[in-house]
């Protein structure tokens, strides 16, 4: 897929389809910016020309060189300290995708220099650049473990989230330490979503008392949970209705756990307990009697949760401004990110990236894509992203979006959220 830079200039061809060295030299001598941009995007451009264009005054030209897979390593090294964050972002995306899927002992000197670039970009001052690196290398098993560990400890969720959820390079010890020490909201929940979660990591998630993380753990069929750890969860569960359904369908519950869960879940979930688990006759009869008692006492269902589950609201077609506004004004960052992701179709990591960048215009564009109001966008800017007052994007005439649709699409494209 073409990068933002490449997509912007696609279709404006001024150079021949078969590029000669003389064509490239003529462009460099002409100083015509449109022609230089096209040359910078050409993968068949001479390496010398791309190196020269990496020093161009126009950030568009430098960004196209940064995105160009054929740019020589010398050009890439020039661009690693570029003054433009967008240029560094394009370079980070390219270098991460060029990471060789081979063991370190077989890497060439050039590949080692690429790794050096990746290490530098993983320490970039802007979360957006670090987030691009993290997203691209999250599942790669051959990047240096030190890079994965550094990104996993980042304070920004857009950076650490993909690594915590997907990287095979983090040990259980790494994950347990991060659960205990990370300041990134949602870090424990990302770990709880990993394809495989050991019993020791599950213990650490439960010990954290992070409600969202424990909910993710219960919903994760790849998470192994000790019986005594499950007992600790059940002790807290009566007042946390978002845990009830994941608890009921959790595999390998003990008969004792089944009976305890049945004391506080709705009648419908008691029926699901009976259907889901291989129960002994005594427990099955006890559950049946308990469900019948609920009916006779007029307890058809448990009382609705005071704050509806985001996923349940979305499935029921009720997710909208009212629920998202409440989540934002009560600083429920994970719920807001999930809601905007579900409504817009944009991955949660991209939404975290926009929030981490404290981009008021980016947040407004996401809310517009999600079909939410500008007032909701302002609440997310204020209570979730903590956008500085001078940078807040305010509603026009109190309710309307202040940007045109083309402007909002541009900001979505900038953050790679134009899906």
mmCIF file of C-alpha atoms in Angstrom, residues 64-338:
data_model
loop_
_atom_site.group_PDB
_atom_site.id
_atom_site.type_symbol
_atom_site.label_atom_id
_atom_site.label_comp_id
_atom_site.label_asym_id
_atom_site.label_seq_id
_atom_site.Cartn_x
_atom_site.Cartn_y
_atom_site.Cartn_z
ATOM 1 C CA UNK A 64 9.206 10.713 -0.379
ATOM 2 C CA UNK A 65 12.859 9.713 -0.130
ATOM 3 C CA UNK A 66 12.221 8.456 3.408
ATOM 4 C CA UNK A 67 9.370 6.265 2.101
ATOM 5 C CA UNK A 68 11.350 5.008 -0.903
ATOM 6 C CA UNK A 69 12.553 1.430 -0.401
ATOM 7 C CA UNK A 70 15.398 2.031 -2.863
ATOM 8 C CA UNK A 71 16.927 4.961 -0.995
ATOM 9 C CA UNK A 72 20.555 4.168 -0.075
ATOM 10 C CA UNK A 73 21.465 3.623 3.554
ATOM 11 C CA UNK A 74 23.394 6.921 3.539
ATOM 12 C CA UNK A 75 20.176 8.799 2.644
ATOM 13 C CA UNK A 76 18.241 6.982 5.370
ATOM 14 C CA UNK A 77 20.901 7.921 7.938
ATOM 15 C CA UNK A 78 20.627 11.570 6.902
ATOM 16 C CA UNK A 79 16.877 11.513 7.461
ATOM 17 C CA UNK A 80 16.867 9.898 10.916
ATOM 18 C CA UNK A 81 17.296 13.343 12.525
ATOM 19 C CA UNK A 82 15.071 15.228 10.077
ATOM 20 C CA UNK A 83 13.292 18.249 11.520
ATOM 21 C CA UNK A 84 9.953 17.021 10.145
ATOM 22 C CA UNK A 85 8.103 14.465 12.270
ATOM 23 C CA UNK A 86 6.243 13.253 9.189
ATOM 24 C CA UNK A 87 9.514 12.562 7.390
ATOM 25 C CA UNK A 88 10.836 10.615 10.389
ATOM 26 C CA UNK A 89 7.526 8.757 10.548
ATOM 27 C CA UNK A 90 7.811 7.693 6.902
ATOM 28 C CA UNK A 91 11.384 6.557 7.531
ATOM 29 C CA UNK A 92 10.335 4.597 10.626
ATOM 30 C CA UNK A 93 7.597 2.787 8.710
ATOM 31 C CA UNK A 94 9.958 1.861 5.883
ATOM 32 C CA UNK A 95 12.866 0.747 8.061
ATOM 33 C CA UNK A 96 10.588 -1.375 10.253
ATOM 34 C CA UNK A 97 9.155 -3.088 7.174
ATOM 35 C CA UNK A 98 12.641 -3.679 5.792
ATOM 36 C CA UNK A 99 13.723 -5.475 8.954
ATOM 37 C CA UNK A 100 15.240 -8.756 7.802
ATOM 38 C CA UNK A 101 13.460 -11.855 9.038
ATOM 39 C CA UNK A 102 16.773 -13.636 9.617
ATOM 40 C CA UNK A 103 18.917 -14.397 12.682
ATOM 41 C CA UNK A 104 21.366 -11.719 13.836
ATOM 42 C CA UNK A 105 24.389 -13.915 13.056
ATOM 43 C CA UNK A 106 23.506 -13.840 9.344
ATOM 44 C CA UNK A 107 22.947 -10.085 8.968
ATOM 45 C CA UNK A 108 25.095 -7.996 6.652
ATOM 46 C CA UNK A 109 26.802 -4.736 7.583
ATOM 47 C CA UNK A 110 24.025 -2.799 5.781
ATOM 48 C CA UNK A 111 21.342 -4.668 7.726
ATOM 49 C CA UNK A 112 23.149 -3.871 10.968
ATOM 50 C CA UNK A 113 23.046 -0.186 9.990
ATOM 51 C CA UNK A 114 19.295 -0.520 9.385
ATOM 52 C CA UNK A 115 18.936 -1.888 12.902
ATOM 53 C CA UNK A 116 20.891 1.091 14.206
ATOM 54 C CA UNK A 117 18.407 3.364 12.446
ATOM 55 C CA UNK A 118 15.508 1.429 13.937
ATOM 56 C CA UNK A 119 16.963 1.794 17.432
ATOM 57 C CA UNK A 120 17.283 5.552 16.936
ATOM 58 C CA UNK A 121 13.707 5.879 15.655
ATOM 59 C CA UNK A 122 12.401 3.765 18.560
ATOM 60 C CA UNK A 123 13.749 6.513 20.837
ATOM 61 C CA UNK A 124 12.289 9.413 18.853
ATOM 62 C CA UNK A 125 10.977 12.326 20.892
ATOM 63 C CA UNK A 126 7.524 12.126 19.279
ATOM 64 C CA UNK A 127 5.146 9.308 20.273
ATOM 65 C CA UNK A 128 3.812 9.148 16.706
ATOM 66 C CA UNK A 129 7.192 8.084 15.325
ATOM 67 C CA UNK A 130 7.759 5.534 18.104
ATOM 68 C CA UNK A 131 4.228 4.204 17.589
ATOM 69 C CA UNK A 132 4.911 3.567 13.898
ATOM 70 C CA UNK A 133 7.988 1.510 14.796
ATOM 71 C CA UNK A 134 6.040 -0.430 17.434
ATOM 72 C CA UNK A 135 3.125 -1.192 15.152
ATOM 73 C CA UNK A 136 5.346 -2.445 12.341
ATOM 74 C CA UNK A 137 7.643 -4.691 14.421
ATOM 75 C CA UNK A 138 5.105 -5.913 16.996
ATOM 76 C CA UNK A 139 4.967 -9.506 15.748
ATOM 77 C CA UNK A 140 8.512 -9.785 14.404
ATOM 78 C CA UNK A 141 10.620 -12.392 16.255
ATOM 79 C CA UNK A 142 13.991 -11.281 14.888
ATOM 80 C CA UNK A 143 14.247 -7.614 15.852
ATOM 81 C CA UNK A 144 16.672 -6.982 18.708
ATOM 82 C CA UNK A 145 14.974 -7.831 21.999
ATOM 83 C CA UNK A 146 16.250 -4.587 23.500
ATOM 84 C CA UNK A 147 14.126 -2.571 21.041
ATOM 85 C CA UNK A 148 10.982 -4.547 21.894
ATOM 86 C CA UNK A 149 11.605 -4.179 25.629
ATOM 87 C CA UNK A 150 12.216 -0.419 25.321
ATOM 88 C CA UNK A 151 8.992 0.116 23.359
ATOM 89 C CA UNK A 152 7.033 -2.127 25.751
ATOM 90 C CA UNK A 153 7.968 0.194 28.628
ATOM 91 C CA UNK A 154 6.951 3.368 26.800
ATOM 92 C CA UNK A 155 4.554 5.628 28.706
ATOM 93 C CA UNK A 156 2.302 6.092 25.653
ATOM 94 C CA UNK A 157 -0.273 3.374 25.006
ATOM 95 C CA UNK A 158 -0.063 3.885 21.240
ATOM 96 C CA UNK A 159 3.598 2.869 21.478
ATOM 97 C CA UNK A 160 3.631 0.086 24.054
ATOM 98 C CA UNK A 161 0.224 -1.414 23.216
ATOM 99 C CA UNK A 162 1.112 -3.357 20.034
ATOM 100 C CA UNK A 163 4.325 -4.713 21.568
ATOM 101 C CA UNK A 164 2.628 -5.786 24.803
ATOM 102 C CA UNK A 165 -0.144 -7.562 22.918
ATOM 103 C CA UNK A 166 1.819 -9.230 20.124
ATOM 104 C CA UNK A 167 5.595 -9.317 20.608
ATOM 105 C CA UNK A 168 7.047 -12.819 21.058
ATOM 106 C CA UNK A 169 10.218 -11.290 22.516
ATOM 107 C CA UNK A 170 8.821 -10.409 25.933
ATOM 108 C CA UNK A 171 9.298 -12.948 28.722
ATOM 109 C CA UNK A 172 6.799 -13.587 31.506
ATOM 110 C CA UNK A 173 9.171 -11.712 33.805
ATOM 111 C CA UNK A 174 9.054 -8.697 31.476
ATOM 112 C CA UNK A 175 5.263 -8.772 31.366
ATOM 113 C CA UNK A 176 4.844 -9.117 35.135
ATOM 114 C CA UNK A 177 7.209 -6.199 35.748
ATOM 115 C CA UNK A 178 5.355 -4.012 33.224
ATOM 116 C CA UNK A 179 1.975 -4.816 34.794
ATOM 117 C CA UNK A 180 3.357 -3.675 38.145
ATOM 118 C CA UNK A 181 5.161 -0.544 36.974
ATOM 119 C CA UNK A 182 3.717 0.759 33.688
ATOM 120 C CA UNK A 183 2.126 4.189 33.744
ATOM 121 C CA UNK A 184 0.382 3.652 30.398
ATOM 122 C CA UNK A 185 -3.387 3.235 30.870
ATOM 123 C CA UNK A 186 -4.411 -0.002 29.192
ATOM 124 C CA UNK A 187 -1.004 -1.717 29.423
ATOM 125 C CA UNK A 188 -2.274 -4.568 31.597
ATOM 126 C CA UNK A 189 -5.314 -5.011 29.329
ATOM 127 C CA UNK A 190 -3.056 -5.304 26.268
ATOM 128 C CA UNK A 191 -1.050 -8.028 28.032
ATOM 129 C CA UNK A 192 -4.275 -9.798 29.002
ATOM 130 C CA UNK A 193 -5.217 -10.000 25.291
ATOM 131 C CA UNK A 194 -2.048 -11.882 24.277
ATOM 132 C CA UNK A 195 -2.663 -15.110 22.373
ATOM 133 C CA UNK A 196 -1.164 -17.103 25.266
ATOM 134 C CA UNK A 197 -1.127 -15.847 28.855
ATOM 135 C CA UNK A 198 0.615 -17.982 31.492
ATOM 136 C CA UNK A 199 -0.788 -18.549 34.970
ATOM 137 C CA UNK A 200 1.886 -16.331 36.509
ATOM 138 C CA UNK A 201 1.048 -13.433 34.184
ATOM 139 C CA UNK A 202 -2.687 -13.978 34.836
ATOM 140 C CA UNK A 203 -1.961 -13.770 38.576
ATOM 141 C CA UNK A 204 -0.213 -10.431 38.008
ATOM 142 C CA UNK A 205 -3.161 -9.065 35.999
ATOM 143 C CA UNK A 206 -5.598 -9.994 38.770
ATOM 144 C CA UNK A 207 -3.287 -8.567 41.433
ATOM 145 C CA UNK A 208 -3.263 -5.244 39.543
ATOM 146 C CA UNK A 209 -7.041 -4.915 40.245
ATOM 147 C CA UNK A 210 -7.388 -3.327 36.789
ATOM 148 C CA UNK A 211 -11.067 -3.897 35.972
ATOM 149 C CA UNK A 212 -10.686 -3.648 32.181
ATOM 150 C CA UNK A 213 -7.610 -5.898 32.186
ATOM 151 C CA UNK A 214 -9.320 -8.611 34.246
ATOM 152 C CA UNK A 215 -12.314 -8.448 31.895
ATOM 153 C CA UNK A 216 -9.992 -8.975 28.924
ATOM 154 C CA UNK A 217 -8.310 -11.869 30.739
ATOM 155 C CA UNK A 218 -11.636 -13.601 31.389
ATOM 156 C CA UNK A 219 -12.605 -13.205 27.724
ATOM 157 C CA UNK A 220 -9.283 -14.600 26.481
ATOM 158 C CA UNK A 221 -9.506 -18.346 25.840
ATOM 159 C CA UNK A 222 -5.714 -18.442 25.569
ATOM 160 C CA UNK A 223 -5.283 -17.213 29.150
ATOM 161 C CA UNK A 224 -4.586 -19.835 31.789
ATOM 162 C CA UNK A 225 -6.051 -18.945 35.200
ATOM 163 C CA UNK A 226 -5.379 -20.884 38.386
ATOM 164 C CA UNK A 227 -8.369 -21.998 40.450
ATOM 165 C CA UNK A 228 -7.355 -19.882 43.441
ATOM 166 C CA UNK A 229 -6.892 -16.866 41.151
ATOM 167 C CA UNK A 230 -10.380 -17.465 39.730
ATOM 168 C CA UNK A 231 -11.718 -17.472 43.284
ATOM 169 C CA UNK A 232 -10.217 -14.015 43.816
ATOM 170 C CA UNK A 233 -11.929 -12.764 40.650
ATOM 171 C CA UNK A 234 -15.282 -14.230 41.705
ATOM 172 C CA UNK A 235 -15.056 -12.467 45.071
ATOM 173 C CA UNK A 236 -15.025 -9.082 43.276
ATOM 174 C CA UNK A 237 -17.361 -10.023 40.430
ATOM 175 C CA UNK A 238 -20.867 -9.474 41.917
ATOM 176 C CA UNK A 239 -20.623 -5.695 41.496
ATOM 177 C CA UNK A 240 -18.840 -5.754 38.117
ATOM 178 C CA UNK A 241 -21.454 -6.803 35.578
ATOM 179 C CA UNK A 242 -19.116 -6.642 32.586
ATOM 180 C CA UNK A 243 -17.349 -9.707 34.037
ATOM 181 C CA UNK A 244 -20.487 -11.835 34.391
ATOM 182 C CA UNK A 245 -20.822 -13.175 30.833
ATOM 183 C CA UNK A 246 -17.064 -13.915 30.419
ATOM 184 C CA UNK A 247 -17.126 -15.718 33.772
ATOM 185 C CA UNK A 248 -20.109 -17.840 32.792
ATOM 186 C CA UNK A 249 -18.561 -19.026 29.522
ATOM 187 C CA UNK A 250 -15.065 -19.430 30.980
ATOM 188 C CA UNK A 251 -13.900 -23.039 30.339
ATOM 189 C CA UNK A 252 -12.970 -25.494 33.093
ATOM 190 C CA UNK A 253 -14.776 -23.836 35.979
ATOM 191 C CA UNK A 254 -14.905 -25.903 39.149
ATOM 192 C CA UNK A 255 -18.323 -26.928 40.497
ATOM 193 C CA UNK A 256 -17.686 -24.636 43.466
ATOM 194 C CA UNK A 257 -17.008 -21.711 41.102
ATOM 195 C CA UNK A 258 -20.156 -22.467 39.080
ATOM 196 C CA UNK A 259 -22.321 -22.364 42.205
ATOM 197 C CA UNK A 260 -20.747 -19.125 43.458
ATOM 198 C CA UNK A 261 -21.230 -17.428 40.073
ATOM 199 C CA UNK A 262 -24.879 -18.502 40.020
ATOM 200 C CA UNK A 263 -25.529 -16.524 43.203
ATOM 201 C CA UNK A 264 -25.097 -13.156 41.500
ATOM 202 C CA UNK A 265 -25.609 -13.471 37.713
ATOM 203 C CA UNK A 266 -28.922 -13.073 35.892
ATOM 204 C CA UNK A 267 -31.323 -15.957 35.293
ATOM 205 C CA UNK A 268 -30.371 -16.027 31.613
ATOM 206 C CA UNK A 269 -26.730 -16.483 32.565
ATOM 207 C CA UNK A 270 -27.653 -19.238 35.046
ATOM 208 C CA UNK A 271 -29.267 -21.038 32.121
ATOM 209 C CA UNK A 272 -26.094 -20.490 30.102
ATOM 210 C CA UNK A 273 -24.015 -21.943 32.938
ATOM 211 C CA UNK A 274 -26.104 -25.104 32.706
ATOM 212 C CA UNK A 275 -25.689 -25.288 28.907
ATOM 213 C CA UNK A 276 -21.996 -24.458 28.770
ATOM 214 C CA UNK A 277 -20.450 -26.678 31.407
ATOM 215 C CA UNK A 278 -20.276 -30.411 31.981
ATOM 216 C CA UNK A 279 -21.983 -30.385 35.364
ATOM 217 C CA UNK A 280 -22.547 -33.165 37.827
ATOM 218 C CA UNK A 281 -26.226 -33.972 38.392
ATOM 219 C CA UNK A 282 -26.350 -32.344 41.832
ATOM 220 C CA UNK A 283 -24.986 -29.022 40.541
ATOM 221 C CA UNK A 284 -27.255 -29.096 37.456
ATOM 222 C CA UNK A 285 -30.336 -29.659 39.662
ATOM 223 C CA UNK A 286 -29.201 -26.899 42.027
ATOM 224 C CA UNK A 287 -28.842 -24.421 39.129
ATOM 225 C CA UNK A 288 -32.243 -25.371 37.749
ATOM 226 C CA UNK A 289 -33.824 -24.806 41.154
ATOM 227 C CA UNK A 290 -32.068 -21.460 41.539
ATOM 228 C CA UNK A 291 -33.287 -20.266 38.116
ATOM 229 C CA UNK A 292 -36.843 -21.353 38.996
ATOM 230 C CA UNK A 293 -36.584 -19.461 42.287
ATOM 231 C CA UNK A 294 -35.612 -16.306 40.393
ATOM 232 C CA UNK A 295 -38.758 -16.613 38.284
ATOM 233 C CA UNK A 296 -41.033 -17.231 41.291
ATOM 234 C CA UNK A 297 -39.564 -14.240 43.114
ATOM 235 C CA UNK A 298 -40.006 -11.975 40.103
ATOM 236 C CA UNK A 299 -36.270 -11.756 39.462
ATOM 237 C CA UNK A 300 -36.464 -12.306 35.689
ATOM 238 C CA UNK A 301 -33.108 -10.644 35.110
ATOM 239 C CA UNK A 302 -30.407 -9.004 37.147
ATOM 240 C CA UNK A 303 -30.556 -5.246 37.370
ATOM 241 C CA UNK A 304 -28.887 -3.567 34.388
ATOM 242 C CA UNK A 305 -25.325 -2.383 34.853
ATOM 243 C CA UNK A 306 -25.071 1.294 35.739
ATOM 244 C CA UNK A 307 -22.580 1.808 32.934
ATOM 245 C CA UNK A 308 -23.381 -0.344 29.920
ATOM 246 C CA UNK A 309 -20.645 -2.443 28.354
ATOM 247 C CA UNK A 310 -19.283 -0.737 25.245
ATOM 248 C CA UNK A 311 -19.284 -3.957 23.233
ATOM 249 C CA UNK A 312 -22.816 -4.852 24.362
ATOM 250 C CA UNK A 313 -24.062 -1.364 23.493
ATOM 251 C CA UNK A 314 -22.462 -1.569 20.053
ATOM 252 C CA UNK A 315 -23.963 -5.021 19.387
ATOM 253 C CA UNK A 316 -27.386 -3.712 20.387
ATOM 254 C CA UNK A 317 -27.070 -0.614 18.191
ATOM 255 C CA UNK A 318 -27.123 1.729 21.187
ATOM 256 C CA UNK A 319 -23.537 2.956 21.134
ATOM 257 C CA UNK A 320 -23.445 6.666 20.399
ATOM 258 C CA UNK A 321 -22.787 10.134 21.769
ATOM 259 C CA UNK A 322 -24.457 9.624 25.153
ATOM 260 C CA UNK A 323 -22.405 6.563 26.143
ATOM 261 C CA UNK A 324 -19.133 7.863 24.676
ATOM 262 C CA UNK A 325 -19.623 11.281 26.289
ATOM 263 C CA UNK A 326 -20.178 9.661 29.704
ATOM 264 C CA UNK A 327 -17.067 7.497 29.290
ATOM 265 C CA UNK A 328 -15.000 10.528 28.249
ATOM 266 C CA UNK A 329 -16.116 12.840 31.041
ATOM 267 C CA UNK A 330 -15.404 10.120 33.620
ATOM 268 C CA UNK A 331 -11.906 9.572 32.135
ATOM 269 C CA UNK A 332 -12.542 5.990 30.962
ATOM 270 C CA UNK A 333 -9.843 6.049 28.319
ATOM 271 C CA UNK A 334 -9.993 2.351 27.369
ATOM 272 C CA UNK A 335 -13.779 2.537 26.921
ATOM 273 C CA UNK A 336 -13.527 5.658 24.753
ATOM 274 C CA UNK A 337 -10.835 4.114 22.555
ATOM 275 C CA UNK A 338 -12.870 0.930 22.123
#
